Amino acid sequence: MDTKQRILDEALTLFSEKGYANVYVGEIADRVGIKAPSLYKHYKNKRAIFDAIIDEMNARFAEQAKAMAVNGSDAAADSAIYQQMSEDHLLGIGRQFFLYFLHDDYNRRFRKMLTIEQFADPELAGIYTKLYVDDPMLKTDNVEIMTLHFYAPIYYLLTICDRDPAREPWALETLDAHIKQFNRLYGRKKK
Amino acid sequence: MDTKQRILDEALTLFSEKGYANVYVGEIADRVGIKAPSLYKHYKNKRAIFDAIIDEMNARFAEQAKAMAVNGSDAAADSAIYQQMSEDHLLGIGRQFFLYFLHDDYNRRFRKMLTIEQFADPELAGIYTKLYVDDPMLKTDNVEIMTLHFYAPIYYLLTICDRDPAREPWALETLDAHIKQFNRLYGRKKK
DNA sequence: GTCTATAAGAAGATAGAC
DNA sequence: GTCTATCTTCTTATAGAC
Protein backbone atom coordinates (compact mmCIF):
# COMPACT_ATOMS: atom_id res chain seq x y z
CA MET A 1 0.00 0.00 0.00
CA ASP A 2 1.40 3.44 -0.90
CA THR A 3 1.96 6.15 1.65
CA LYS A 4 -1.06 8.20 0.65
CA GLN A 5 -3.35 5.25 1.25
CA ARG A 6 -1.60 4.23 4.46
CA ILE A 7 -2.21 7.72 5.85
CA LEU A 8 -5.91 7.27 5.19
CA ASP A 9 -5.89 3.86 6.78
CA GLU A 10 -4.11 4.87 9.98
CA ALA A 11 -6.13 8.06 10.24
CA LEU A 12 -9.39 6.12 10.01
CA THR A 13 -8.22 3.77 12.75
CA LEU A 14 -7.37 6.67 15.03
CA PHE A 15 -10.49 8.70 14.22
CA SER A 16 -12.68 5.69 14.97
CA GLU A 17 -11.09 5.27 18.40
CA LYS A 18 -10.67 8.83 19.59
CA GLY A 19 -12.61 11.10 17.25
CA TYR A 20 -11.24 13.64 14.81
CA ALA A 21 -10.36 16.35 17.34
CA ASN A 22 -8.40 14.02 19.60
CA VAL A 23 -6.12 12.75 16.87
CA TYR A 24 -3.03 14.81 16.06
CA VAL A 25 -1.38 14.81 12.68
CA GLY A 26 1.88 13.79 14.32
CA GLU A 27 0.14 10.69 15.63
CA ILE A 28 -1.03 9.66 12.20
CA ALA A 29 2.44 10.30 10.78
CA ASP A 30 4.03 8.21 13.55
CA ARG A 31 1.92 5.21 12.67
CA VAL A 32 2.72 5.56 9.01
CA GLY A 33 6.39 5.81 9.90
CA ILE A 34 7.04 9.34 8.68
CA LYS A 35 7.24 12.77 10.30
CA ALA A 36 4.27 15.09 10.43
CA PRO A 37 5.53 17.61 7.86
CA SER A 38 5.94 14.84 5.26
CA LEU A 39 2.27 14.17 5.55
CA TYR A 40 1.50 17.56 4.06
CA LYS A 41 3.06 16.45 0.78
CA HIS A 42 0.15 14.01 0.46
CA TYR A 43 -2.73 16.03 1.90
CA LYS A 44 -3.28 19.76 2.09
CA ASN A 45 -4.23 19.66 5.78
CA LYS A 46 -5.78 17.50 8.48
CA ARG A 47 -9.32 18.08 7.27
CA ALA A 48 -8.39 16.89 3.78
CA ILE A 49 -7.46 13.51 5.26
CA PHE A 50 -10.86 13.25 6.88
CA ASP A 51 -12.62 14.30 3.68
CA ALA A 52 -10.65 11.77 1.68
CA ILE A 53 -11.87 9.04 4.03
CA ILE A 54 -15.46 10.13 3.49
CA ASP A 55 -14.96 10.23 -0.27
CA GLU A 56 -13.42 6.78 -0.33
CA MET A 57 -16.26 5.45 1.76
CA ASN A 58 -18.88 6.97 -0.50
CA ALA A 59 -17.20 5.33 -3.47
CA ARG A 60 -17.06 1.94 -1.76
CA PHE A 61 -20.67 1.99 -0.70
CA ALA A 62 -21.85 3.19 -4.08
CA GLU A 63 -20.09 0.22 -5.62
CA GLN A 64 -21.62 -2.06 -3.03
CA ALA A 65 -25.06 -0.64 -3.76
CA LYS A 66 -24.58 -1.26 -7.47
CA ALA A 67 -23.76 -4.90 -6.78
CA MET A 68 -26.81 -5.18 -4.50
CA ALA A 69 -29.14 -3.63 -7.05
CA VAL A 70 -28.86 -6.68 -9.28
CA ASN A 71 -30.93 -8.82 -6.98
CA GLY A 72 -32.49 -6.43 -4.51
CA SER A 73 -34.99 -4.37 -6.44
CA ASP A 74 -37.91 -6.74 -6.88
CA ALA A 75 -40.41 -4.72 -4.93
CA ALA A 76 -43.40 -6.89 -5.76
CA ALA A 77 -41.82 -9.87 -4.05
CA ASP A 78 -40.80 -7.93 -0.98
CA SER A 79 -43.88 -8.57 1.06
CA ALA A 80 -43.40 -12.31 0.81
CA ILE A 81 -39.66 -12.23 1.18
CA TYR A 82 -39.47 -13.24 4.83
CA GLN A 83 -42.18 -15.88 4.67
CA GLN A 84 -40.57 -17.65 1.76
CA MET A 85 -37.27 -18.12 3.51
CA SER A 86 -36.46 -21.11 5.65
CA GLU A 87 -35.32 -20.55 9.20
CA ASP A 88 -31.82 -21.67 8.31
CA HIS A 89 -31.71 -19.21 5.47
CA LEU A 90 -32.84 -16.38 7.73
CA LEU A 91 -30.26 -17.37 10.35
CA GLY A 92 -27.59 -17.34 7.66
CA ILE A 93 -28.55 -13.92 6.41
CA GLY A 94 -28.64 -12.49 9.90
CA ARG A 95 -25.31 -13.94 10.93
CA GLN A 96 -23.63 -13.01 7.70
CA PHE A 97 -24.80 -9.44 7.92
CA PHE A 98 -23.94 -9.14 11.59
CA LEU A 99 -20.49 -10.67 11.40
CA TYR A 100 -19.57 -8.87 8.21
CA PHE A 101 -20.42 -5.46 9.59
CA LEU A 102 -18.90 -6.23 12.97
CA HIS A 103 -15.59 -7.66 11.78
CA ASP A 104 -14.96 -6.10 8.41
CA ASP A 105 -12.31 -3.65 9.41
CA TYR A 106 -13.36 -0.91 7.10
CA ASN A 107 -17.02 -1.07 8.06
CA ARG A 108 -16.28 -1.27 11.76
CA ARG A 109 -13.91 1.69 11.85
CA PHE A 110 -16.03 3.79 9.57
CA ARG A 111 -19.19 3.12 11.55
CA LYS A 112 -17.49 4.06 14.82
CA MET A 113 -16.09 7.24 13.30
CA LEU A 114 -19.53 8.25 12.06
CA THR A 115 -21.02 7.46 15.45
CA ILE A 116 -18.59 9.86 17.09
CA GLU A 117 -18.83 12.65 14.53
CA GLN A 118 -22.51 12.47 13.54
CA PHE A 119 -23.77 15.31 15.76
CA ALA A 120 -21.03 17.75 14.81
CA ASP A 121 -21.67 17.58 11.07
CA PRO A 122 -25.10 17.24 9.42
CA GLU A 123 -23.53 15.72 6.32
CA LEU A 124 -22.14 12.87 8.41
CA ALA A 125 -25.48 12.44 10.13
CA GLY A 126 -27.02 12.08 6.68
CA ILE A 127 -24.49 9.48 5.63
CA TYR A 128 -25.05 7.51 8.83
CA THR A 129 -28.82 7.53 8.38
CA LYS A 130 -28.52 6.55 4.75
CA LEU A 131 -26.27 3.60 5.54
CA TYR A 132 -28.00 2.26 8.63
CA VAL A 133 -31.59 3.35 8.21
CA ASP A 134 -32.65 4.15 4.67
CA ASP A 135 -30.62 1.60 2.74
CA PRO A 136 -31.41 -1.49 4.84
CA MET A 137 -35.13 -0.83 5.15
CA LEU A 138 -37.59 -2.26 2.69
CA LYS A 139 -40.31 0.34 2.54
CA THR A 140 -42.65 -1.32 0.07
CA ASP A 141 -46.11 -2.54 0.96
CA ASN A 142 -46.49 -3.54 4.59
CA VAL A 143 -43.04 -4.95 5.11
CA GLU A 144 -41.58 -1.88 6.73
CA ILE A 145 -42.47 -2.99 10.25
CA MET A 146 -41.45 -6.56 9.50
CA THR A 147 -38.09 -5.34 8.33
CA LEU A 148 -37.83 -3.15 11.41
CA HIS A 149 -38.55 -6.18 13.57
CA PHE A 150 -35.86 -8.15 11.79
CA TYR A 151 -33.27 -5.43 11.52
CA ALA A 152 -33.52 -3.25 14.65
CA PRO A 153 -32.40 -6.02 17.05
CA ILE A 154 -29.46 -6.81 14.78
CA TYR A 155 -28.45 -3.17 14.65
CA TYR A 156 -28.86 -2.94 18.41
CA LEU A 157 -26.58 -5.94 19.00
CA LEU A 158 -24.04 -4.45 16.62
CA THR A 159 -23.79 -1.20 18.56
CA ILE A 160 -23.42 -3.17 21.79
CA CYS A 161 -20.47 -5.10 20.39
CA ASP A 162 -18.88 -1.94 19.02
CA ARG A 163 -18.86 -0.62 22.55
CA ASP A 164 -17.91 -3.85 24.27
CA PRO A 165 -16.42 -6.55 22.03
CA ALA A 166 -16.44 -9.00 24.95
CA ARG A 167 -20.19 -9.28 24.53
CA GLU A 168 -19.92 -10.83 21.09
CA PRO A 169 -20.56 -14.44 22.19
CA TRP A 170 -23.69 -13.32 24.03
CA ALA A 171 -24.68 -11.20 21.05
CA LEU A 172 -24.39 -14.14 18.68
CA GLU A 173 -26.53 -16.33 20.92
CA THR A 174 -29.06 -13.54 21.24
CA LEU A 175 -28.97 -12.97 17.50
CA ASP A 176 -29.85 -16.60 16.80
CA ALA A 177 -32.58 -16.60 19.42
CA HIS A 178 -33.96 -13.39 17.95
CA ILE A 179 -34.10 -14.76 14.42
CA LYS A 180 -35.65 -18.07 15.46
CA GLN A 181 -38.32 -16.19 17.35
CA PHE A 182 -38.80 -13.82 14.40
CA ASN A 183 -39.26 -16.82 12.13
CA ARG A 184 -41.75 -18.37 14.54
CA LEU A 185 -43.76 -15.14 14.58
CA TYR A 186 -43.63 -14.32 10.89
CA GLY A 187 -42.50 -17.38 8.96
CA ARG A 188 -44.29 -20.25 7.30
CA LYS A 189 -41.61 -22.70 6.30
CA LYS A 190 -40.26 -24.57 9.26
CA LYS A 191 -37.06 -26.02 7.79
CA MET B 1 -29.67 28.39 39.26
CA ASP B 2 -26.25 29.19 40.73
CA THR B 3 -23.18 29.68 38.57
CA LYS B 4 -21.65 26.32 39.40
CA GLN B 5 -24.76 24.53 38.19
CA ARG B 6 -25.12 26.76 35.15
CA ILE B 7 -21.60 25.86 34.08
CA LEU B 8 -22.54 22.18 34.21
CA ASP B 9 -25.70 22.84 32.25
CA GLU B 10 -24.08 24.83 29.43
CA ALA B 11 -21.14 22.44 29.27
CA LEU B 12 -23.47 19.46 28.86
CA THR B 13 -25.28 21.24 26.05
CA LEU B 14 -22.03 21.96 24.23
CA PHE B 15 -20.51 18.54 24.88
CA SER B 16 -23.62 16.85 23.49
CA GLU B 17 -23.41 18.87 20.28
CA LYS B 18 -19.69 18.97 19.58
CA GLY B 19 -18.00 16.49 21.87
CA TYR B 20 -15.66 17.23 24.74
CA ALA B 21 -12.56 18.03 22.67
CA ASN B 22 -14.33 20.52 20.44
CA VAL B 23 -15.67 22.60 23.28
CA TYR B 24 -13.41 25.29 24.71
CA VAL B 25 -13.60 26.53 28.26
CA GLY B 26 -14.03 30.05 26.95
CA GLU B 27 -17.11 28.90 25.09
CA ILE B 28 -18.70 27.50 28.21
CA ALA B 29 -17.83 30.65 30.12
CA ASP B 30 -19.34 32.82 27.37
CA ARG B 31 -22.68 31.05 27.62
CA VAL B 32 -22.72 31.35 31.36
CA GLY B 33 -21.91 35.04 31.01
CA ILE B 34 -18.51 35.08 32.68
CA LYS B 35 -14.90 35.00 31.51
CA ALA B 36 -12.95 31.77 31.26
CA PRO B 37 -10.66 32.38 34.26
CA SER B 38 -13.66 32.87 36.54
CA LEU B 39 -14.71 29.39 35.71
CA TYR B 40 -11.67 28.00 37.46
CA LYS B 41 -13.00 29.29 40.76
CA HIS B 42 -15.79 26.72 40.41
CA TYR B 43 -13.96 23.80 38.85
CA LYS B 44 -10.32 22.77 39.00
CA ASN B 45 -10.05 22.27 35.24
CA LYS B 46 -12.02 21.35 32.13
CA ARG B 47 -12.02 17.65 32.92
CA ALA B 48 -13.52 18.33 36.34
CA ILE B 49 -16.56 19.85 34.63
CA PHE B 50 -17.02 16.73 32.55
CA ASP B 51 -16.58 14.49 35.60
CA ALA B 52 -19.11 16.52 37.54
CA ILE B 53 -21.64 15.94 34.76
CA ILE B 54 -21.05 12.22 34.95
CA ASP B 55 -21.38 12.26 38.72
CA GLU B 56 -24.62 14.21 38.59
CA MET B 57 -25.96 11.81 36.00
CA ASN B 58 -25.06 8.78 38.08
CA ALA B 59 -26.87 10.32 41.02
CA ARG B 60 -29.97 11.07 38.94
CA PHE B 61 -30.20 7.64 37.45
CA ALA B 62 -29.58 5.95 40.78
CA GLU B 63 -32.53 7.86 42.17
CA GLN B 64 -34.61 6.95 39.14
CA ALA B 65 -33.67 3.30 39.58
CA LYS B 66 -34.73 3.42 43.23
CA ALA B 67 -38.13 4.74 42.22
CA MET B 68 -38.42 2.03 39.56
CA ALA B 69 -37.50 -0.74 42.00
CA VAL B 70 -40.77 -0.32 43.85
CA ASN B 71 -42.81 -1.80 41.06
CA GLY B 72 -40.29 -3.36 38.69
CA SER B 73 -38.80 -6.32 40.53
CA ASP B 74 -41.55 -8.91 40.29
CA ALA B 75 -39.56 -11.46 38.31
CA ALA B 76 -42.15 -14.20 38.51
CA ALA B 77 -44.68 -12.07 36.64
CA ASP B 78 -42.23 -10.99 33.97
CA SER B 79 -42.97 -13.73 31.51
CA ALA B 80 -46.62 -12.78 31.37
CA ILE B 81 -46.06 -9.07 31.48
CA TYR B 82 -46.56 -8.34 27.82
CA GLN B 83 -49.48 -10.69 27.33
CA GLN B 84 -51.44 -9.22 30.17
CA MET B 85 -51.27 -5.71 28.83
CA SER B 86 -53.85 -4.27 26.51
CA GLU B 87 -52.73 -2.81 23.21
CA ASP B 88 -53.57 0.68 24.40
CA HIS B 89 -51.50 0.16 27.50
CA LEU B 90 -48.53 -1.06 25.45
CA LEU B 91 -48.88 1.89 23.10
CA GLY B 92 -48.92 4.22 26.08
CA ILE B 93 -45.81 2.70 27.59
CA GLY B 94 -43.94 2.85 24.31
CA ARG B 95 -44.88 6.42 23.55
CA GLN B 96 -44.21 7.60 27.06
CA PHE B 97 -40.78 6.01 27.11
CA PHE B 98 -39.90 7.25 23.65
CA LEU B 99 -41.06 10.82 24.10
CA TYR B 100 -39.60 11.14 27.56
CA PHE B 101 -36.15 10.02 26.48
CA LEU B 102 -36.30 12.03 23.27
CA HIS B 103 -37.52 15.31 24.70
CA ASP B 104 -36.35 15.34 28.29
CA ASP B 105 -33.50 17.77 27.92
CA TYR B 106 -31.23 16.11 30.38
CA ASN B 107 -31.68 12.65 28.94
CA ARG B 108 -31.28 13.82 25.38
CA ARG B 109 -28.10 15.79 25.94
CA PHE B 110 -26.57 13.18 28.15
CA ARG B 111 -27.31 10.38 25.70
CA LYS B 112 -25.75 12.30 22.82
CA MET B 113 -22.67 13.11 24.85
CA LEU B 114 -22.22 9.45 25.76
CA THR B 115 -22.72 8.47 22.13
CA ILE B 116 -19.87 10.75 21.13
CA GLU B 117 -17.49 9.86 23.94
CA GLN B 118 -18.19 6.15 24.40
CA PHE B 119 -15.25 4.82 22.38
CA ALA B 120 -12.67 7.11 23.96
CA ASP B 121 -13.39 6.04 27.51
CA PRO B 122 -14.30 2.52 28.67
CA GLU B 123 -16.03 3.89 31.74
CA LEU B 124 -18.42 5.87 29.54
CA ALA B 125 -19.00 2.83 27.37
CA GLY B 126 -19.96 0.96 30.53
CA ILE B 127 -22.38 3.66 31.59
CA TYR B 128 -23.98 3.72 28.14
CA THR B 129 -24.41 -0.05 28.10
CA LYS B 130 -25.82 -0.04 31.60
CA LEU B 131 -28.38 2.64 30.78
CA TYR B 132 -29.50 1.45 27.35
CA VAL B 133 -28.88 -2.28 27.42
CA ASP B 134 -28.64 -3.82 30.86
CA ASP B 135 -31.19 -1.73 32.73
CA PRO B 136 -34.06 -1.87 30.21
CA MET B 137 -33.77 -5.58 29.48
CA LEU B 138 -35.78 -8.10 31.43
CA LYS B 139 -33.52 -11.12 31.53
CA THR B 140 -35.79 -13.47 33.47
CA ASP B 141 -37.25 -16.64 32.01
CA ASN B 142 -37.80 -16.48 28.29
CA VAL B 143 -38.74 -12.85 28.04
CA GLU B 144 -35.31 -11.62 27.00
CA ILE B 145 -36.06 -11.93 23.28
CA MET B 146 -39.56 -10.60 23.71
CA THR B 147 -38.14 -7.56 25.46
CA LEU B 148 -35.55 -7.22 22.72
CA HIS B 149 -38.34 -7.29 20.14
CA PHE B 150 -40.22 -4.61 22.02
CA TYR B 151 -37.28 -2.42 22.94
CA ALA B 152 -34.75 -2.59 20.07
CA PRO B 153 -37.05 -0.86 17.54
CA ILE B 154 -37.79 1.88 20.07
CA TYR B 155 -34.11 2.40 20.74
CA TYR B 156 -33.44 2.40 17.01
CA LEU B 157 -36.06 5.09 16.37
CA LEU B 158 -34.63 7.12 19.23
CA THR B 159 -31.14 7.17 17.71
CA ILE B 160 -32.62 8.18 14.34
CA CYS B 161 -34.38 11.16 15.87
CA ASP B 162 -31.27 12.17 17.81
CA ARG B 163 -29.50 12.43 14.49
CA ASP B 164 -32.35 13.96 12.55
CA PRO B 165 -35.15 15.52 14.63
CA ALA B 166 -37.19 16.14 11.46
CA ARG B 167 -37.92 12.42 11.36
CA GLU B 168 -39.88 12.51 14.60
CA PRO B 169 -43.36 12.44 13.02
CA TRP B 170 -42.36 9.43 10.92
CA ALA B 171 -40.77 7.84 14.00
CA LEU B 172 -43.96 8.24 16.02
CA GLU B 173 -46.05 6.65 13.28
CA THR B 174 -43.54 3.85 12.97
CA LEU B 175 -43.46 3.44 16.73
CA ASP B 176 -47.23 2.94 16.87
CA ALA B 177 -47.18 0.55 13.95
CA HIS B 178 -44.37 -1.39 15.60
CA ILE B 179 -46.20 -1.75 18.90
CA LYS B 180 -49.49 -2.75 17.27
CA GLN B 181 -47.68 -5.39 15.31
CA PHE B 182 -45.80 -6.48 18.43
CA ASN B 183 -49.09 -6.84 20.25
CA ARG B 184 -50.57 -8.83 17.37
CA LEU B 185 -47.60 -11.19 17.45
CA TYR B 186 -47.29 -11.61 21.20
CA GLY B 187 -50.43 -10.36 22.87
CA ARG B 188 -53.65 -11.95 23.92
CA LYS B 189 -55.92 -9.12 24.98
CA LYS B 190 -57.22 -7.21 22.01
CA LYS B 191 -58.43 -4.02 23.71
C1' DG C 1 9.01 12.76 -0.54
C1' DT C 2 11.32 12.87 3.68
C1' DC C 3 13.70 15.38 6.96
C1' DT C 4 14.88 19.35 10.80
C1' DA C 5 13.79 23.72 12.35
C1' DT C 6 10.48 26.84 13.30
C1' DA C 7 6.62 29.91 12.75
C1' DA C 8 1.81 30.95 14.03
C1' DG C 9 -1.93 30.36 16.62
C1' DA C 10 -5.09 28.20 19.69
C1' DA C 11 -6.46 26.66 24.14
C1' DG C 12 -5.92 25.43 29.08
C1' DA C 13 -4.62 27.34 33.11
C1' DT C 14 -2.53 30.78 36.66
C1' DA C 15 -1.41 35.48 38.95
C1' DG C 16 -2.96 39.08 41.10
C1' DA C 17 -5.98 43.38 41.24
C1' DC C 18 -10.62 44.59 42.51
C1' DG D 1 -16.20 35.55 42.39
C1' DT D 2 -15.08 38.13 38.50
C1' DC D 3 -11.93 40.55 35.89
C1' DT D 4 -7.41 41.60 32.74
C1' DA D 5 -3.01 40.18 31.67
C1' DT D 6 -0.08 36.60 30.90
C1' DC D 7 2.18 32.06 30.82
C1' DT D 8 2.74 27.56 29.00
C1' DT D 9 1.90 23.94 26.25
C1' DC D 10 0.21 21.79 22.47
C1' DT D 11 -0.86 21.46 17.57
C1' DT D 12 -1.22 22.65 12.95
C1' DA D 13 1.24 24.04 9.28
C1' DT D 14 5.26 26.09 6.51
C1' DA D 15 10.29 26.82 5.00
C1' DG D 16 13.90 25.10 3.04
C1' DA D 17 17.80 21.58 2.93
C1' DC D 18 18.69 16.92 1.14
Coordinates of N, CA and C in Angstrom, one line a residue, chain A residues 1 3-21 23 25 28 32 39 42-62 105-115 117 121 123-124 127 131:
Chain A
M1 N 0.8 -1.2 0.0 CA 0.0 0.0 0.0 C 0.9 1.3 0.0
T3 N 2.0 5.3 0.5 CA 2.0 6.2 1.7 C 0.6 6.9 1.8
K4 N 0.2 7.4 0.6 CA -1.1 8.2 0.6 C -2.2 7.4 1.2
Q5 N -2.3 6.1 0.8 CA -3.4 5.3 1.2 C -3.1 4.8 2.7
R6 N -1.9 4.6 3.1 CA -1.6 4.2 4.5 C -2.0 5.3 5.4
I7 N -1.8 6.6 5.0 CA -2.2 7.7 5.9 C -3.7 7.6 6.1
L8 N -4.5 7.4 5.0 CA -5.9 7.3 5.2 C -6.3 6.1 6.1
D9 N -5.6 5.1 6.0 CA -5.9 3.9 6.8 C -5.6 4.1 8.3
E10 N -4.5 4.6 8.6 CA -4.1 4.9 10.0 C -5.0 6.0 10.6
A11 N -5.3 7.0 9.8 CA -6.1 8.1 10.2 C -7.5 7.5 10.6
L12 N -8.1 6.7 9.7 CA -9.4 6.1 10.0 C -9.4 5.3 11.3
T13 N -8.3 4.5 11.5 CA -8.2 3.8 12.8 C -8.3 4.7 14.0
L14 N -7.4 5.7 13.9 CA -7.4 6.7 15.0 C -8.7 7.5 15.2
F15 N -9.2 7.9 14.1 CA -10.5 8.7 14.2 C -11.6 7.8 14.8
S16 N -11.6 6.6 14.5 CA -12.7 5.7 15.0 C -12.5 5.4 16.5
E17 N -11.3 5.6 17.0 CA -11.1 5.3 18.4 C -11.2 6.5 19.3
K18 N -10.7 7.6 18.7 CA -10.7 8.8 19.6 C -11.5 10.0 19.1
G19 N -11.9 9.9 17.8 CA -12.6 11.1 17.2 C -11.6 12.0 16.6
Y20 N -12.1 12.8 15.6 CA -11.2 13.6 14.8 C -10.4 14.6 15.7
A21 N -11.0 15.3 16.6 CA -10.4 16.4 17.3 C -9.3 15.8 18.3
V23 N -7.2 13.4 17.6 CA -6.1 12.8 16.9 C -5.2 13.9 16.3
V25 N -2.0 15.2 13.9 CA -1.4 14.8 12.7 C -0.1 14.0 12.9
I28 N -0.8 10.4 13.4 CA -1.0 9.7 12.2 C 0.3 9.4 11.5
V32 N 2.3 5.8 10.4 CA 2.7 5.6 9.0 C 4.2 5.4 8.9
L39 N 3.7 14.5 5.8 CA 2.3 14.2 5.6 C 1.6 15.2 4.7
H42 N 1.2 14.9 1.0 CA 0.1 14.0 0.5 C -1.2 14.6 0.6
Y43 N -1.4 15.4 1.7 CA -2.7 16.0 1.9 C -2.5 17.5 2.3
K44 N -3.4 18.3 1.9 CA -3.3 19.8 2.1 C -3.3 20.1 3.6
N45 N -4.2 19.4 4.3 CA -4.2 19.7 5.8 C -5.0 18.5 6.4
K46 N -5.2 18.6 7.7 CA -5.8 17.5 8.5 C -7.2 17.2 8.0
R47 N -7.9 18.3 7.7 CA -9.3 18.1 7.3 C -9.4 17.3 5.9
A48 N -8.4 17.6 5.1 CA -8.4 16.9 3.8 C -8.3 15.4 3.9
I49 N -7.6 15.0 5.0 CA -7.5 13.5 5.3 C -8.8 13.0 5.6
F50 N -9.5 13.7 6.5 CA -10.9 13.2 6.9 C -11.8 13.2 5.7
D51 N -11.8 14.3 4.9 CA -12.6 14.3 3.7 C -12.3 13.2 2.7
A52 N -11.0 12.9 2.6 CA -10.6 11.8 1.7 C -11.2 10.4 2.2
I53 N -11.3 10.3 3.5 CA -11.9 9.0 4.0 C -13.3 9.0 3.7
I54 N -14.0 10.1 3.8 CA -15.5 10.1 3.5 C -15.7 9.8 2.0
D55 N -14.8 10.5 1.2 CA -15.0 10.2 -0.3 C -14.7 8.8 -0.6
E56 N -13.7 8.2 0.0 CA -13.4 6.8 -0.3 C -14.6 5.9 0.1
M57 N -15.1 6.2 1.3 CA -16.3 5.4 1.8 C -17.5 5.6 0.8
N58 N -17.8 6.8 0.4 CA -18.9 7.0 -0.5 C -18.7 6.1 -1.8
A59 N -17.5 6.1 -2.3 CA -17.2 5.3 -3.5 C -17.4 3.8 -3.2
R60 N -16.9 3.4 -2.1 CA -17.1 1.9 -1.8 C -18.5 1.5 -1.6
F61 N -19.3 2.4 -0.9 CA -20.7 2.0 -0.7 C -21.5 2.1 -2.0
A62 N -21.1 3.1 -2.8 CA -21.8 3.2 -4.1 C -21.6 1.9 -4.9
D105 N -13.0 -4.8 8.8 CA -12.3 -3.7 9.4 C -12.8 -2.3 8.9
Y106 N -13.0 -2.2 7.7 CA -13.4 -0.9 7.1 C -14.7 -0.5 7.6
N107 N -15.7 -1.4 7.6 CA -17.0 -1.1 8.1 C -17.0 -0.7 9.5
R108 N -16.3 -1.5 10.3 CA -16.3 -1.3 11.8 C -15.7 0.1 12.1
R109 N -14.5 0.4 11.5 CA -13.9 1.7 11.8 C -14.7 2.9 11.3
F110 N -15.3 2.7 10.1 CA -16.0 3.8 9.6 C -17.3 4.0 10.4
R111 N -18.0 3.0 10.8 CA -19.2 3.1 11.5 C -18.9 3.8 12.9
K112 N -17.8 3.4 13.5 CA -17.5 4.1 14.8 C -17.1 5.5 14.6
M113 N -16.4 5.8 13.6 CA -16.1 7.2 13.3 C -17.3 8.1 13.1
L114 N -18.3 7.5 12.3 CA -19.5 8.3 12.1 C -20.3 8.4 13.3
T115 N -20.3 7.4 14.2 CA -21.0 7.5 15.5 C -20.5 8.6 16.3
E117 N -18.8 11.3 15.2 CA -18.8 12.6 14.5 C -20.2 13.1 14.1
D121 N -21.6 17.3 12.5 CA -21.7 17.6 11.1 C -22.9 16.9 10.4
E123 N -23.8 16.6 7.5 CA -23.5 15.7 6.3 C -23.2 14.3 6.8
L124 N -22.5 14.2 7.9 CA -22.1 12.9 8.4 C -23.4 12.2 9.0
I127 N -25.1 10.7 6.1 CA -24.5 9.5 5.6 C -24.8 8.3 6.6
L131 N -26.9 4.9 5.5 CA -26.3 3.6 5.5 C -27.0 2.6 6.5

